[in-house]
């Protein structure tokens, strides 16, 4: 399966969940597959999607889905351990494992030696082909613009949650 197909399949299951995507082509393919204000594209460091997702899931209690790469998950293994410790019921952690750092040229990772599902919590590892899609555009949103859009979406969802819990 190609990575973009995996992202499409995941997004077909998404209704109102917040989706946090790791940096690189996973974010860019997610943007193409289904951009929405409830998506947060981590523009920068690897290994940050899960900690952002954990913080959001913990603080907001909203359903959160994290889309990670195997390289990024390896870089942030301590967050997988924390996730296992917290056992948040409202977070699902997808790892799109192509055994490479595809976004930067396909250098091999050591993911085949790591059992992510036994380190993290609610981990779903999807094995995908190592290549990317030609011509995938850069995300045409400034980071601040994307963050503000996401923050507004989170606040709106939290307001609905608070209202629903009172009736
Ligand atoms: C801390 C850090 N180191 C290196 C980079 C450069 N970089 C951006 S994406 C990427 C590869 C990501 O690999 P993976 O998470 O496995 O996703 P894939 O691109 O294979 O889908 C690298 C090395 C970065 N953004 N942050």
mmCIF file of C-alpha atoms and ligand atoms in Angstrom:
data_model
loop_
_atom_site.group_PDB
_atom_site.id
_atom_site.type_symbol
_atom_site.label_atom_id
_atom_site.label_comp_id
_atom_site.label_asym_id
_atom_site.label_seq_id
_atom_site.Cartn_x
_atom_site.Cartn_y
_atom_site.Cartn_z
ATOM 1 C CA UNK A 1 0.000 0.000 0.000
ATOM 2 C CA UNK A 2 1.201 3.489 -0.775
ATOM 3 C CA UNK A 3 1.466 5.950 2.110
ATOM 4 C CA UNK A 4 -1.076 8.284 0.563
ATOM 5 C CA UNK A 5 -3.583 5.414 0.265
ATOM 6 C CA UNK A 6 -3.052 4.610 3.943
ATOM 7 C CA UNK A 7 -3.692 8.267 4.793
ATOM 8 C CA UNK A 8 -6.834 8.218 2.625
ATOM 9 C CA UNK A 9 -8.105 5.081 4.385
ATOM 10 C CA UNK A 10 -7.448 6.583 7.811
ATOM 11 C CA UNK A 11 -9.145 9.848 6.865
ATOM 12 C CA UNK A 12 -12.235 7.957 5.692
ATOM 13 C CA UNK A 13 -12.689 6.909 9.336
ATOM 14 C CA UNK A 14 -12.339 10.465 10.627
ATOM 15 C CA UNK A 15 -15.375 12.520 11.580
ATOM 16 C CA UNK A 16 -14.689 15.083 14.271
ATOM 17 C CA UNK A 17 -11.314 13.889 15.582
ATOM 18 C CA UNK A 18 -8.363 16.268 15.806
ATOM 19 C CA UNK A 19 -5.608 14.978 13.525
ATOM 20 C CA UNK A 20 -1.961 15.767 14.271
ATOM 21 C CA UNK A 21 0.419 14.929 11.433
ATOM 22 C CA UNK A 22 4.172 14.582 11.664
ATOM 23 C CA UNK A 23 6.525 16.757 9.680
ATOM 24 C CA UNK A 24 7.429 16.040 6.063
ATOM 25 C CA UNK A 25 5.520 14.280 3.326
ATOM 26 C CA UNK A 26 2.956 12.757 5.699
ATOM 27 C CA UNK A 27 1.633 16.257 6.445
ATOM 28 C CA UNK A 28 1.826 17.245 2.792
ATOM 29 C CA UNK A 29 -0.033 14.131 1.630
ATOM 30 C CA UNK A 30 -2.631 14.613 4.364
ATOM 31 C CA UNK A 31 -3.174 18.170 3.109
ATOM 32 C CA UNK A 32 -3.838 16.814 -0.398
ATOM 33 C CA UNK A 33 -6.012 13.927 0.766
ATOM 34 C CA UNK A 34 -8.214 15.935 3.120
ATOM 35 C CA UNK A 35 -7.333 19.335 4.467
ATOM 36 C CA UNK A 36 -9.575 20.553 7.308
ATOM 37 C CA UNK A 37 -9.231 23.054 10.172
ATOM 38 C CA UNK A 38 -9.067 20.144 12.642
ATOM 39 C CA UNK A 39 -5.736 19.032 11.112
ATOM 40 C CA UNK A 40 -2.491 20.228 12.688
ATOM 41 C CA UNK A 41 0.506 19.939 10.377
ATOM 42 C CA UNK A 42 3.729 19.794 12.390
ATOM 43 C CA UNK A 43 5.957 22.032 10.273
ATOM 44 C CA UNK A 44 9.433 21.493 11.677
ATOM 45 C CA UNK A 45 10.750 18.940 14.057
ATOM 46 C CA UNK A 46 10.257 15.195 13.888
ATOM 47 C CA UNK A 47 9.002 13.455 17.008
ATOM 48 C CA UNK A 48 6.593 16.242 18.007
ATOM 49 C CA UNK A 49 3.263 14.998 16.642
ATOM 50 C CA UNK A 50 2.698 12.511 19.459
ATOM 51 C CA UNK A 51 3.579 14.879 22.339
ATOM 52 C CA UNK A 52 1.256 17.504 20.829
ATOM 53 C CA UNK A 53 -1.457 14.864 20.492
ATOM 54 C CA UNK A 54 -0.931 13.665 24.058
ATOM 55 C CA UNK A 55 -1.205 17.189 25.447
ATOM 56 C CA UNK A 56 -4.362 17.887 23.491
ATOM 57 C CA UNK A 57 -6.001 14.583 24.346
ATOM 58 C CA UNK A 58 -5.147 15.019 28.020
ATOM 59 C CA UNK A 59 -6.218 18.654 28.339
ATOM 60 C CA UNK A 60 -9.274 18.704 26.092
ATOM 61 C CA UNK A 61 -10.583 15.123 26.361
ATOM 62 C CA UNK A 62 -11.407 15.458 22.643
ATOM 63 C CA UNK A 63 -10.699 12.492 20.351
ATOM 64 C CA UNK A 64 -7.232 12.801 18.834
ATOM 65 C CA UNK A 65 -5.531 10.898 16.023
ATOM 66 C CA UNK A 66 -1.774 11.136 15.496
ATOM 67 C CA UNK A 67 -0.247 10.346 12.096
ATOM 68 C CA UNK A 68 3.413 9.511 12.550
ATOM 69 C CA UNK A 69 6.260 8.197 10.437
ATOM 70 C CA UNK A 70 8.515 5.406 11.657
ATOM 71 C CA UNK A 71 11.481 7.787 11.636
ATOM 72 C CA UNK A 72 9.611 10.359 13.702
ATOM 73 C CA UNK A 73 8.314 7.701 16.103
ATOM 74 C CA UNK A 74 11.860 6.418 16.598
ATOM 75 C CA UNK A 75 13.027 9.962 17.294
ATOM 76 C CA UNK A 76 10.353 10.349 19.957
ATOM 77 C CA UNK A 77 10.298 6.896 21.545
ATOM 78 C CA UNK A 78 10.036 8.453 25.001
ATOM 79 C CA UNK A 79 6.657 9.880 23.983
ATOM 80 C CA UNK A 80 5.465 6.384 23.088
ATOM 81 C CA UNK A 81 6.487 5.268 26.575
ATOM 82 C CA UNK A 82 4.622 8.223 28.098
ATOM 83 C CA UNK A 83 1.593 7.397 25.969
ATOM 84 C CA UNK A 84 1.651 3.830 27.294
ATOM 85 C CA UNK A 85 1.917 5.189 30.821
ATOM 86 C CA UNK A 86 -1.004 7.609 30.368
ATOM 87 C CA UNK A 87 -3.214 5.116 28.496
ATOM 88 C CA UNK A 88 -5.450 7.887 27.187
ATOM 89 C CA UNK A 89 -8.683 6.384 25.848
ATOM 90 C CA UNK A 90 -9.182 9.240 23.372
ATOM 91 C CA UNK A 91 -5.919 8.977 21.436
ATOM 92 C CA UNK A 92 -5.022 6.718 18.510
ATOM 93 C CA UNK A 93 -1.450 6.686 17.237
ATOM 94 C CA UNK A 94 -0.938 5.596 13.630
ATOM 95 C CA UNK A 95 2.610 4.884 12.482
ATOM 96 C CA UNK A 96 3.057 4.789 8.713
ATOM 97 C CA UNK A 97 6.084 2.552 8.573
ATOM 98 C CA UNK A 98 8.043 2.583 5.310
ATOM 99 C CA UNK A 99 11.347 1.666 7.035
ATOM 100 C CA UNK A 100 12.836 4.891 5.672
ATOM 101 C CA UNK A 101 13.163 8.623 6.188
ATOM 102 C CA UNK A 102 11.349 9.023 2.866
ATOM 103 C CA UNK A 103 10.813 12.778 3.088
ATOM 104 C CA UNK A 104 14.542 13.441 3.060
ATOM 105 C CA UNK A 105 15.622 10.914 0.471
ATOM 106 C CA UNK A 106 14.760 7.443 1.724
ATOM 107 C CA UNK A 107 17.596 6.767 4.143
ATOM 108 C CA UNK A 108 16.869 3.506 6.039
ATOM 109 C CA UNK A 109 15.547 3.515 9.610
ATOM 110 C CA UNK A 110 15.840 0.719 12.181
ATOM 111 C CA UNK A 111 12.044 0.396 12.565
ATOM 112 C CA UNK A 112 12.084 -3.328 11.740
ATOM 113 C CA UNK A 113 13.818 -3.910 15.093
ATOM 114 C CA UNK A 114 11.233 -2.031 17.144
ATOM 115 C CA UNK A 115 7.808 -3.311 18.177
ATOM 116 C CA UNK A 116 6.056 0.060 18.329
ATOM 117 C CA UNK A 117 2.751 -1.473 19.429
ATOM 118 C CA UNK A 118 4.429 -2.809 22.564
ATOM 119 C CA UNK A 119 6.110 0.491 23.419
ATOM 120 C CA UNK A 120 3.224 2.908 22.891
ATOM 121 C CA UNK A 121 -0.526 2.872 23.485
ATOM 122 C CA UNK A 122 -3.324 2.433 20.931
ATOM 123 C CA UNK A 123 -0.637 2.142 18.250
ATOM 124 C CA UNK A 124 -1.657 1.025 14.774
ATOM 125 C CA UNK A 125 1.334 0.301 12.565
ATOM 126 C CA UNK A 126 0.587 0.382 8.849
ATOM 127 C CA UNK A 127 3.351 -0.939 6.623
ATOM 128 C CA UNK A 128 3.539 1.200 3.510
ATOM 129 C CA UNK A 129 5.710 1.319 0.401
ATOM 130 C CA UNK A 130 8.824 3.460 0.743
ATOM 131 C CA UNK A 131 8.119 5.902 -2.126
ATOM 132 C CA UNK A 132 6.222 9.169 -2.195
ATOM 133 C CA UNK A 133 3.887 10.787 -4.725
ATOM 134 C CA UNK A 134 5.468 12.950 -7.422
ATOM 135 C CA UNK A 135 4.363 16.568 -7.428
ATOM 136 C CA UNK A 136 2.910 16.642 -3.902
ATOM 137 C CA UNK A 137 2.695 20.381 -3.196
ATOM 138 C CA UNK A 138 3.967 22.191 -0.167
ATOM 139 C CA UNK A 139 1.231 23.165 2.284
ATOM 140 C CA UNK A 140 0.198 26.678 1.226
ATOM 141 C CA UNK A 141 -0.576 27.799 4.784
ATOM 142 C CA UNK A 142 1.763 29.889 6.921
ATOM 143 C CA UNK A 143 2.498 28.020 10.182
ATOM 144 C CA UNK A 144 0.837 30.782 12.246
ATOM 145 C CA UNK A 145 -2.225 30.780 9.993
ATOM 146 C CA UNK A 146 -2.514 26.992 10.262
ATOM 147 C CA UNK A 147 -2.037 27.089 14.040
ATOM 148 C CA UNK A 148 -4.683 29.793 14.548
ATOM 149 C CA UNK A 149 -7.115 27.917 12.317
ATOM 150 C CA UNK A 150 -6.484 24.748 14.332
ATOM 151 C CA UNK A 151 -6.770 26.553 17.675
ATOM 152 C CA UNK A 152 -10.144 28.015 16.664
ATOM 153 C CA UNK A 153 -11.338 24.543 15.626
ATOM 154 C CA UNK A 154 -10.250 23.096 18.986
ATOM 155 C CA UNK A 155 -11.935 25.902 20.940
ATOM 156 C CA UNK A 156 -15.153 25.398 18.967
ATOM 157 C CA UNK A 157 -15.104 21.653 19.616
ATOM 158 C CA UNK A 158 -14.427 22.227 23.324
ATOM 159 C CA UNK A 159 -17.335 24.676 23.540
ATOM 160 C CA UNK A 160 -19.652 22.052 22.009
ATOM 161 C CA UNK A 161 -18.321 19.434 24.432
ATOM 162 C CA UNK A 162 -18.914 21.712 27.452
ATOM 163 C CA UNK A 163 -22.414 22.584 26.243
ATOM 164 C CA UNK A 164 -23.303 18.925 25.577
ATOM 165 C CA UNK A 165 -22.122 17.861 29.029
ATOM 166 C CA UNK A 166 -24.482 20.404 30.633
ATOM 167 C CA UNK A 167 -27.666 19.243 28.910
HETATM 168 C C1 LIG B 1 14.497 16.681 14.531
HETATM 169 C C2 LIG B 1 14.483 16.602 13.033
HETATM 170 N N1 LIG B 1 15.509 15.980 12.392
HETATM 171 C C3 LIG B 1 15.498 15.906 11.033
HETATM 172 C C4 LIG B 1 14.510 16.505 10.307
HETATM 173 C C5 LIG B 1 14.519 16.433 8.788
HETATM 174 N N2 LIG B 1 13.470 15.562 8.312
HETATM 175 C C6 LIG B 1 12.248 16.018 7.950
HETATM 176 S S1 LIG B 1 11.186 14.807 7.497
HETATM 177 C C7 LIG B 1 12.378 13.627 7.749
HETATM 178 C C8 LIG B 1 12.089 12.168 7.518
HETATM 179 C C9 LIG B 1 10.844 11.711 8.236
HETATM 180 O O1 LIG B 1 10.794 10.285 8.196
HETATM 181 P P1 LIG B 1 9.538 9.515 8.739
HETATM 182 O O2 LIG B 1 9.055 10.111 10.002
HETATM 183 O O3 LIG B 1 9.870 8.060 8.754
HETATM 184 O O4 LIG B 1 8.419 9.817 7.644
HETATM 185 P P2 LIG B 1 8.454 9.513 6.069
HETATM 186 O O5 LIG B 1 9.006 10.753 5.444
HETATM 187 O O6 LIG B 1 9.335 8.306 5.847
HETATM 188 O O7 LIG B 1 7.045 9.228 5.731
HETATM 189 C C10 LIG B 1 13.592 14.193 8.192
HETATM 190 C C11 LIG B 1 14.835 13.421 8.481
HETATM 191 C C12 LIG B 1 13.483 17.166 11.028
HETATM 192 N N3 LIG B 1 12.471 17.770 10.393
HETATM 193 N N4 LIG B 1 13.493 17.197 12.367
#
